PDB file of C-alpha atoms in Angstrom:
ATOM      1  CA  MET A  22     -10.992 -29.267 -20.682  1.00 46.00           C
ATOM      2  CA  MET A  23     -12.110 -25.984 -19.223  1.00 55.00           C
ATOM      3  CA  ASN A  24     -15.100 -24.233 -20.623  1.00 84.00           C
ATOM      4  CA  PRO A  25     -13.745 -21.616 -23.039  1.00 88.00           C
ATOM      5  CA  LEU A  26     -16.220 -19.019 -21.756  1.00 85.00           C
ATOM      6  CA  GLN A  27     -15.035 -19.675 -18.145  1.00 87.00           C
ATOM      7  CA  LYS A  28     -11.410 -19.373 -19.240  1.00 88.00           C
ATOM      8  CA  HIS A  29     -12.133 -16.056 -20.946  1.00 88.00           C
ATOM      9  CA  VAL A  30     -13.953 -14.609 -17.869  1.00 86.00           C
ATOM     10  CA  ASP A  31     -11.180 -15.888 -15.586  1.00 87.00           C
ATOM     11  CA  ARG A  32      -8.654 -13.999 -17.715  1.00 88.00           C
ATOM     12  CA  LEU A  33     -10.728 -10.806 -17.654  1.00 84.00           C
ATOM     13  CA  PHE A  34     -10.875 -10.809 -13.864  1.00 81.00           C
ATOM     14  CA  ALA A  35      -7.313 -12.138 -13.251  1.00 83.00           C
ATOM     15  CA  LYS A  36      -5.995  -8.810 -11.872  1.00 75.00           C
ATOM     16  CA  TYR A  37      -8.879  -8.168  -9.451  1.00 75.00           C
ATOM     17  CA  THR A  38      -9.292  -9.394  -5.944  1.00 71.00           C
ATOM     18  CA  LEU A  39     -12.326 -11.665  -5.772  1.00 72.00           C
ATOM     19  CA  THR A  40     -14.453  -9.752  -3.316  1.00 70.00           C
ATOM     20  CA  PRO A  41     -18.133 -10.708  -3.049  1.00 73.00           C
ATOM     21  CA  GLN A  42     -19.089  -7.832  -5.390  1.00 72.00           C
ATOM     22  CA  ILE A  43     -16.488  -8.836  -8.005  1.00 78.00           C
ATOM     23  CA  ARG A  44     -17.435 -12.539  -7.799  1.00 81.00           C
ATOM     24  CA  GLU A  45     -21.114 -11.640  -8.329  1.00 82.00           C
ATOM     25  CA  MET A  46     -20.234  -9.548 -11.391  1.00 82.00           C
ATOM     26  CA  LYS A  47     -18.000 -12.328 -12.698  1.00 84.00           C
ATOM     27  CA  ASP A  48     -20.797 -14.915 -12.452  1.00 87.00           C
ATOM     28  CA  GLU A  49     -23.200 -12.536 -14.099  1.00 87.00           C
ATOM     29  CA  ILE A  50     -20.921 -11.828 -17.082  1.00 87.00           C
ATOM     30  CA  LEU A  51     -20.280 -15.591 -17.505  1.00 87.00           C
ATOM     31  CA  GLY A  52     -24.087 -16.155 -17.523  1.00 88.00           C
ATOM     32  CA  ASN A  53     -24.573 -13.414 -20.076  1.00 89.00           C
ATOM     33  CA  LEU A  54     -21.863 -14.843 -22.373  1.00 88.00           C
ATOM     34  CA  GLU A  55     -23.366 -18.359 -22.072  1.00 88.00           C
ATOM     35  CA  ALA A  56     -26.838 -16.966 -22.997  1.00 90.00           C
ATOM     36  CA  LYS A  57     -25.303 -15.176 -25.975  1.00 88.00           C
ATOM     37  CA  VAL A  58     -23.637 -18.299 -27.161  1.00 87.00           C
ATOM     38  CA  ALA A  59     -26.879 -20.268 -26.774  1.00 89.00           C
ATOM     39  CA  ASP A  60     -28.785 -17.659 -28.807  1.00 89.00           C
ATOM     40  CA  LEU A  61     -26.178 -17.766 -31.596  1.00 88.00           C
ATOM     41  CA  THR A  62     -26.121 -21.526 -31.786  1.00 89.00           C
ATOM     42  CA  THR A  63     -29.941 -21.546 -31.797  1.00 89.00           C
ATOM     43  CA  SER A  64     -29.860 -19.338 -34.880  1.00 88.00           C
ATOM     44  CA  GLY A  65     -27.650 -21.849 -36.665  1.00 88.00           C
ATOM     45  CA  MET A  66     -24.124 -20.702 -35.887  1.00 88.00           C
ATOM     46  CA  LYS A  67     -21.522 -23.277 -35.036  1.00 88.00           C
ATOM     47  CA  TYR A  68     -20.574 -23.492 -31.291  1.00 88.00           C
ATOM     48  CA  ASP A  69     -16.905 -22.574 -31.789  1.00 87.00           C
ATOM     49  CA  GLU A  70     -17.808 -19.488 -33.907  1.00 90.00           C
ATOM     50  CA  ALA A  71     -20.484 -18.497 -31.376  1.00 87.00           C
ATOM     51  CA  VAL A  72     -17.865 -18.614 -28.589  1.00 87.00           C
ATOM     52  CA  ARG A  73     -15.407 -16.514 -30.597  1.00 89.00           C
ATOM     53  CA  GLN A  74     -18.083 -13.912 -31.316  1.00 88.00           C
ATOM     54  CA  ALA A  75     -19.270 -13.823 -27.699  1.00 85.00           C
ATOM     55  CA  THR A  76     -15.799 -13.444 -26.244  1.00 87.00           C
ATOM     56  CA  ALA A  77     -14.861 -10.865 -28.874  1.00 87.00           C
ATOM     57  CA  SER A  78     -17.737  -8.684 -27.652  1.00 83.00           C
ATOM     58  CA  LEU A  79     -16.196  -8.351 -24.228  1.00 82.00           C
ATOM     59  CA  THR A  80     -12.401  -7.959 -24.075  1.00 82.00           C
ATOM     60  CA  SER A  81     -12.154  -5.894 -20.826  1.00 79.00           C
ATOM     61  CA  VAL A  82     -14.063  -5.271 -17.623  1.00 75.00           C
ATOM     62  CA  ASP A  83     -12.091  -2.317 -16.462  1.00 68.00           C
ATOM     63  CA  GLY A  84     -14.890   0.096 -17.278  1.00 62.00           C
ATOM     64  CA  LEU A  85     -17.454  -2.046 -15.546  1.00 63.00           C
ATOM     65  CA  ILE A  86     -15.815  -2.318 -12.145  1.00 67.00           C
ATOM     66  CA  ASP A  87     -16.237   0.553  -9.720  1.00 64.00           C
ATOM     67  CA  ASP A  88     -12.971   1.066  -7.854  1.00 70.00           C
ATOM     68  CA  HIS A  89     -14.822   2.717  -4.955  1.00 71.00           C
ATOM     69  CA  ARG A  90     -15.107   0.255  -2.182  1.00 75.00           C
ATOM     70  CA  ASN A  91     -17.209   0.359   0.937  1.00 79.00           C
ATOM     71  CA  ILE A  92     -15.011  -0.149   3.929  1.00 86.00           C
ATOM     72  CA  TYR A  93     -15.631  -0.185   7.628  1.00 89.00           C
ATOM     73  CA  ILE A  94     -14.082   3.187   8.120  1.00 91.00           C
ATOM     74  CA  SER A  95     -13.684   3.034  11.919  1.00 91.00           C
ATOM     75  CA  ARG A  96     -11.873  -0.319  11.859  1.00 91.00           C
ATOM     76  CA  TYR A  97      -9.714   0.848   8.984  1.00 94.00           C
ATOM     77  CA  ARG A  98      -8.659   4.086  10.687  1.00 94.00           C
ATOM     78  CA  LEU A  99      -8.005   2.476  14.015  1.00 94.00           C
ATOM     79  CA  GLU A 100      -5.789  -0.198  12.509  1.00 96.00           C
ATOM     80  CA  LEU A 101      -4.049   2.376  10.371  1.00 96.00           C
ATOM     81  CA  VAL A 102      -3.138   4.362  13.470  1.00 97.00           C
ATOM     82  CA  GLN A 103      -2.032   1.145  15.188  1.00 96.00           C
ATOM     83  CA  THR A 104       0.161   0.375  12.218  1.00 97.00           C
ATOM     84  CA  ALA A 105       1.631   3.928  12.391  1.00 97.00           C
ATOM     85  CA  LEU A 106       2.316   3.346  16.074  1.00 97.00           C
ATOM     86  CA  LEU A 107       4.178   0.028  15.324  1.00 97.00           C
ATOM     87  CA  TYR A 108       6.278   1.566  12.495  1.00 97.00           C
ATOM     88  CA  SER A 109       7.224   4.634  14.477  1.00 97.00           C
ATOM     89  CA  LEU A 110       8.091   2.484  17.522  1.00 96.00           C
ATOM     90  CA  ILE A 111      10.406   0.331  15.437  1.00 96.00           C
ATOM     91  CA  LEU A 112      12.099   3.417  13.904  1.00 95.00           C
ATOM     92  CA  TRP A 113      12.538   4.904  17.409  1.00 95.00           C
ATOM     93  CA  ILE A 114      14.165   1.706  18.724  1.00 94.00           C
ATOM     94  CA  PHE A 115      16.637   1.899  15.800  1.00 90.00           C
ATOM     95  CA  THR A 116      17.652   5.408  16.781  1.00 91.00           C
ATOM     96  CA  ILE A 117      18.324   4.661  20.465  1.00 90.00           C
ATOM     97  CA  PRO A 118      21.942   3.525  19.944  1.00 86.00           C
ATOM     98  CA  THR A 119      22.697   6.671  17.915  1.00 84.00           C
ATOM     99  CA  ARG A 120      22.399   8.738  21.168  1.00 82.00           C
ATOM    100  CA  LEU A 121      25.879   7.596  22.064  1.00 79.00           C
ATOM    101  CA  ILE A 122      27.375   9.214  19.027  1.00 81.00           C
ATOM    102  CA  ASP A 123      24.866  11.618  17.392  1.00 76.00           C
ATOM    103  CA  GLN A 124      24.168  14.805  19.384  1.00 73.00           C
ATOM    104  CA  SER A 125      20.967  15.645  17.561  1.00 76.00           C
ATOM    105  CA  LEU A 126      17.463  15.302  19.132  1.00 85.00           C
ATOM    106  CA  LEU A 127      16.213  12.876  16.487  1.00 88.00           C
ATOM    107  CA  SER A 128      15.708   9.968  18.866  1.00 90.00           C
ATOM    108  CA  TYR A 129      13.789  12.141  21.361  1.00 91.00           C
ATOM    109  CA  GLN A 130      11.718  13.622  18.548  1.00 92.00           C
ATOM    110  CA  LEU A 131      10.786  10.164  17.355  1.00 94.00           C
ATOM    111  CA  LEU A 132       9.867   9.246  20.960  1.00 95.00           C
ATOM    112  CA  ALA A 133       7.520  12.225  21.081  1.00 96.00           C
ATOM    113  CA  VAL A 134       5.957  11.040  17.775  1.00 96.00           C
ATOM    114  CA  VAL A 135       5.474   7.539  19.205  1.00 96.00           C
ATOM    115  CA  LEU A 136       3.774   9.036  22.354  1.00 97.00           C
ATOM    116  CA  VAL A 137       1.432  11.268  20.278  1.00 97.00           C
ATOM    117  CA  ILE A 138       0.371   8.380  18.071  1.00 97.00           C
ATOM    118  CA  ALA A 139      -0.133   6.086  21.092  1.00 97.00           C
ATOM    119  CA  ILE A 140      -2.421   8.735  22.681  1.00 97.00           C
ATOM    120  CA  ILE A 141      -4.380   9.122  19.481  1.00 96.00           C
ATOM    121  CA  TYR A 142      -4.809   5.327  19.248  1.00 95.00           C
ATOM    122  CA  LEU A 143      -6.004   5.030  22.873  1.00 94.00           C
ATOM    123  CA  VAL A 144      -8.382   7.987  22.521  1.00 93.00           C
ATOM    124  CA  LEU A 145      -9.944   6.591  19.270  1.00 91.00           C
ATOM    125  CA  LYS A 146     -10.270   3.123  20.700  1.00 89.00           C
ATOM    126  CA  SER A 147     -12.083   4.479  23.800  1.00 89.00           C
ATOM    127  CA  ILE A 148     -14.499   6.904  22.030  1.00 87.00           C
ATOM    128  CA  TRP A 149     -15.527   4.618  19.147  1.00 82.00           C
ATOM    129  CA  LYS A 150     -18.208   2.431  20.604  1.00 75.00           C
ATOM    130  CA  LYS A 151     -19.294  -0.945  19.281  1.00 71.00           C
ATOM    131  CA  GLU A 152     -21.850   0.510  16.911  1.00 68.00           C
ATOM    132  CA  ALA A 153     -19.154   2.628  15.221  1.00 76.00           C
ATOM    133  CA  TRP A 154     -17.431  -0.530  13.913  1.00 80.00           C
ATOM    134  CA  ASN A 155     -20.220  -0.933  11.306  1.00 81.00           C
ATOM    135  CA  TYR A 156     -20.052   2.557   9.861  1.00 84.00           C
ATOM    136  CA  THR A 157     -19.019   2.385   6.161  1.00 84.00           C
ATOM    137  CA  LYS A 158     -17.524   4.859   3.766  1.00 85.00           C
ATOM    138  CA  GLN A 159     -16.376   4.719   0.166  1.00 78.00           C
ATOM    139  CA  ARG A 160     -12.690   4.793  -0.598  1.00 84.00           C
ATOM    140  CA  ASN A 161     -11.064   4.573  -4.081  1.00 85.00           C
ATOM    141  CA  LEU A 162      -8.882   1.528  -4.007  1.00 84.00           C
ATOM    142  CA  LYS A 163      -7.289   2.106  -7.451  1.00 82.00           C
ATOM    143  CA  ASN A 164      -6.226   5.676  -6.480  1.00 88.00           C
ATOM    144  CA  ALA A 165      -4.784   4.398  -3.205  1.00 92.00           C
ATOM    145  CA  LYS A 166      -2.753   1.775  -5.077  1.00 91.00           C
ATOM    146  CA  GLN A 167      -1.486   4.398  -7.511  1.00 92.00           C
ATOM    147  CA  ILE A 168      -0.533   6.751  -4.652  1.00 95.00           C
ATOM    148  CA  SER A 169       1.317   3.920  -2.899  1.00 96.00           C
ATOM    149  CA  ARG A 170       3.335   3.077  -6.046  1.00 96.00           C
ATOM    150  CA  TRP A 171       4.239   6.721  -6.599  1.00 97.00           C
ATOM    151  CA  GLY A 172       5.120   7.024  -2.884  1.00 97.00           C
ATOM    152  CA  TRP A 173       7.726   4.261  -3.258  1.00 97.00           C
ATOM    153  CA  LEU A 174       9.051   5.788  -6.434  1.00 97.00           C
ATOM    154  CA  VAL A 175       9.380   9.321  -5.024  1.00 97.00           C
ATOM    155  CA  TRP A 176      10.930   7.906  -1.870  1.00 97.00           C
ATOM    156  CA  GLY A 177      13.453   5.869  -3.804  1.00 97.00           C
ATOM    157  CA  LEU A 178      14.398   9.026  -5.920  1.00 97.00           C
ATOM    158  CA  PHE A 179      14.701  11.097  -2.696  1.00 96.00           C
ATOM    159  CA  ILE A 180      17.014   8.537  -1.087  1.00 96.00           C
ATOM    160  CA  LEU A 181      19.209   8.364  -4.188  1.00 96.00           C
ATOM    161  CA  ILE A 182      19.488  12.090  -4.595  1.00 95.00           C
ATOM    162  CA  PHE A 183      19.965  12.714  -0.822  1.00 93.00           C
ATOM    163  CA  LEU A 184      22.806  10.145  -0.572  1.00 92.00           C
ATOM    164  CA  LEU A 185      24.541  11.478  -3.604  1.00 91.00           C
ATOM    165  CA  ALA A 186      24.297  15.030  -2.250  1.00 91.00           C
ATOM    166  CA  LEU A 187      25.785  13.869   1.103  1.00 88.00           C
ATOM    167  CA  ALA A 188      28.535  11.981  -0.571  1.00 85.00           C
ATOM    168  CA  ALA A 189      29.371  15.072  -2.772  1.00 85.00           C
ATOM    169  CA  LEU A 190      29.434  17.376   0.298  1.00 82.00           C
ATOM    170  CA  ASP A 191      31.575  15.046   2.441  1.00 74.00           C
ATOM    171  CA  PHE A 192      33.825  13.480  -0.119  1.00 71.00           C
ATOM    172  CA  GLY A 193      33.478  15.573  -3.294  1.00 70.00           C
ATOM    173  CA  SER A 194      36.752  17.456  -2.970  1.00 70.00           C
ATOM    174  CA  ASN A 195      38.671  14.243  -2.260  1.00 67.00           C
ATOM    175  CA  ILE A 196      37.136  12.505  -5.255  1.00 66.00           C
ATOM    176  CA  TRP A 197      37.608  15.499  -7.535  1.00 67.00           C
ATOM    177  CA  PHE A 198      41.344  16.019  -6.701  1.00 63.00           C
ATOM    178  CA  ASN A 199      41.889  12.268  -6.528  1.00 70.00           C
ATOM    179  CA  ARG A 200      42.849  12.338  -2.848  1.00 70.00           C
ATOM    180  CA  GLN A 201      42.480   9.347  -0.539  1.00 69.00           C
ATOM    181  CA  ILE A 202      39.459   9.486   1.726  1.00 67.00           C
ATOM    182  CA  LYS A 203      40.533   9.268   5.354  1.00 69.00           C
ATOM    183  CA  ILE A 204      38.331   8.234   8.273  1.00 68.00           C
ATOM    184  CA  ASP A 205      39.950   8.833  11.652  1.00 70.00           C
ATOM    185  CA  GLY A 206      38.833   5.807  13.649  1.00 72.00           C
ATOM    186  CA  PRO A 207      35.590   3.957  14.380  1.00 77.00           C
ATOM    187  CA  TYR A 208      33.922   7.006  16.035  1.00 70.00           C
ATOM    188  CA  GLN A 209      34.087   9.128  12.840  1.00 73.00           C
ATOM    189  CA  PHE A 210      33.086   6.042  10.797  1.00 74.00           C
ATOM    190  CA  ALA A 211      29.991   5.699  13.028  1.00 79.00           C
ATOM    191  CA  GLN A 212      29.203   9.393  12.619  1.00 79.00           C
ATOM    192  CA  ILE A 213      29.306   9.075   8.907  1.00 83.00           C
ATOM    193  CA  GLY A 214      27.180   5.941   8.942  1.00 84.00           C
ATOM    194  CA  ILE A 215      24.535   7.658  11.055  1.00 87.00           C
ATOM    195  CA  LYS A 216      24.471  10.678   8.774  1.00 87.00           C
ATOM    196  CA  PHE A 217      23.915   8.462   5.724  1.00 89.00           C
ATOM    197  CA  ALA A 218      21.272   6.271   7.569  1.00 90.00           C
ATOM    198  CA  LYS A 219      19.048   9.088   8.729  1.00 91.00           C
ATOM    199  CA  PRO A 220      17.285   9.601   5.441  1.00 93.00           C
ATOM    200  CA  PHE A 221      16.037   5.960   5.510  1.00 95.00           C
ATOM    201  CA  LEU A 222      13.831   6.834   8.461  1.00 94.00           C
ATOM    202  CA  THR A 223      11.496   8.432   5.919  1.00 96.00           C
ATOM    203  CA  ILE A 224      10.541   4.979   4.774  1.00 96.00           C
ATOM    204  CA  PHE A 225       7.712   5.469   7.297  1.00 96.00           C
ATOM    205  CA  ILE A 226       5.810   7.420   4.620  1.00 97.00           C
ATOM    206  CA  PRO A 227       5.670   4.782   1.771  1.00 97.00           C
ATOM    207  CA  LEU A 228       5.134   2.053   4.327  1.00 97.00           C
ATOM    208  CA  MET A 229       2.008   3.849   5.609  1.00 97.00           C
ATOM    209  CA  LEU A 230       0.705   4.413   2.074  1.00 97.00           C
ATOM    210  CA  GLN A 231       1.166   0.659   1.393  1.00 97.00           C
ATOM    211  CA  ALA A 232      -0.541  -0.172   4.686  1.00 96.00           C
ATOM    212  CA  SER A 233      -3.489   1.988   3.765  1.00 96.00           C
ATOM    213  CA  VAL A 234      -4.066  -0.102   0.568  1.00 94.00           C
ATOM    214  CA  ARG A 235      -3.730  -3.373   2.490  1.00 94.00           C
ATOM    215  CA  LEU A 236      -6.192  -2.213   5.232  1.00 94.00           C
ATOM    216  CA  MET A 237      -8.719  -0.964   2.695  1.00 91.00           C
ATOM    217  CA  GLN A 238      -8.847  -4.515   1.303  1.00 87.00           C
ATOM    218  CA  LYS A 239      -8.891  -6.072   4.713  1.00 90.00           C
ATOM    219  CA  HIS A 240     -11.787  -4.006   6.037  1.00 90.00           C
ATOM    220  CA  GLU A 241     -13.961  -4.014   2.911  1.00 82.00           C
ATOM    221  CA  ALA A 242     -17.657  -4.295   3.821  1.00 77.00           C
ATOM    222  CA  VAL A 243     -18.781  -7.468   2.141  1.00 62.00           C
ATOM    223  CA  THR A 244     -22.202  -7.923   0.610  1.00 46.00           C
ATOM    224  CA  GLU A 245     -23.382 -10.711   2.905  1.00 40.00           C
ATOM    225  CA  GLU A 246     -22.929  -8.566   5.961  1.00 40.00           C
ATOM    226  CA  PHE A 247     -25.162  -5.801   4.548  1.00 37.00           C
ATOM    227  CA  GLY A 248     -27.967  -8.251   4.147  1.00 37.00           C
ATOM    228  CA  GLN A 249     -28.000  -9.316   7.784  1.00 37.00           C
TER     229      GLN A 249
END
């Protein structure tokens, strides 16, 4: 049977990633609770009652954990730019076939974005020497996660409103007067499909916000490396 104090501490830290700092705090809190139980039982209290009193004294660790994390800022930024390059390249590839139907400059504009990001990536990779990889800065992981969640929510609402507006503009009168919607052949169908697909290219934004959170966790500066 699991130690009740260990079970209580595991539950307190269940939602946190076990970084070296968090693991150290977890061990420290467990040790403090065990010491408190030992003191209470020494004074004559029964063990089960001592455990209940000790666990009741600490019901949350949210206020004890600092959400500011030290991260290797150069590694984080470079991989973030690399991720932006990958996502923008994929989006550009998706727009290539639309050149046959869509007369806009969207595909060429995305290509320009890909080239700009690629140049930034190559420049950063060349100017950041080996010693720059160990520079650290603090970033608030909790805020980054909240921004990422809000980013997906806002993007979803944007897509919904935009598609409804497009449908209203293109087919609103037909629907209002109960007329049949006519599409004259596959070419017009493709044009309509491209028009409705374009807003989804903005998924780049929430994807980058999500990648930022993932890369913060990946490039966190661990305690052991500071001591070397």
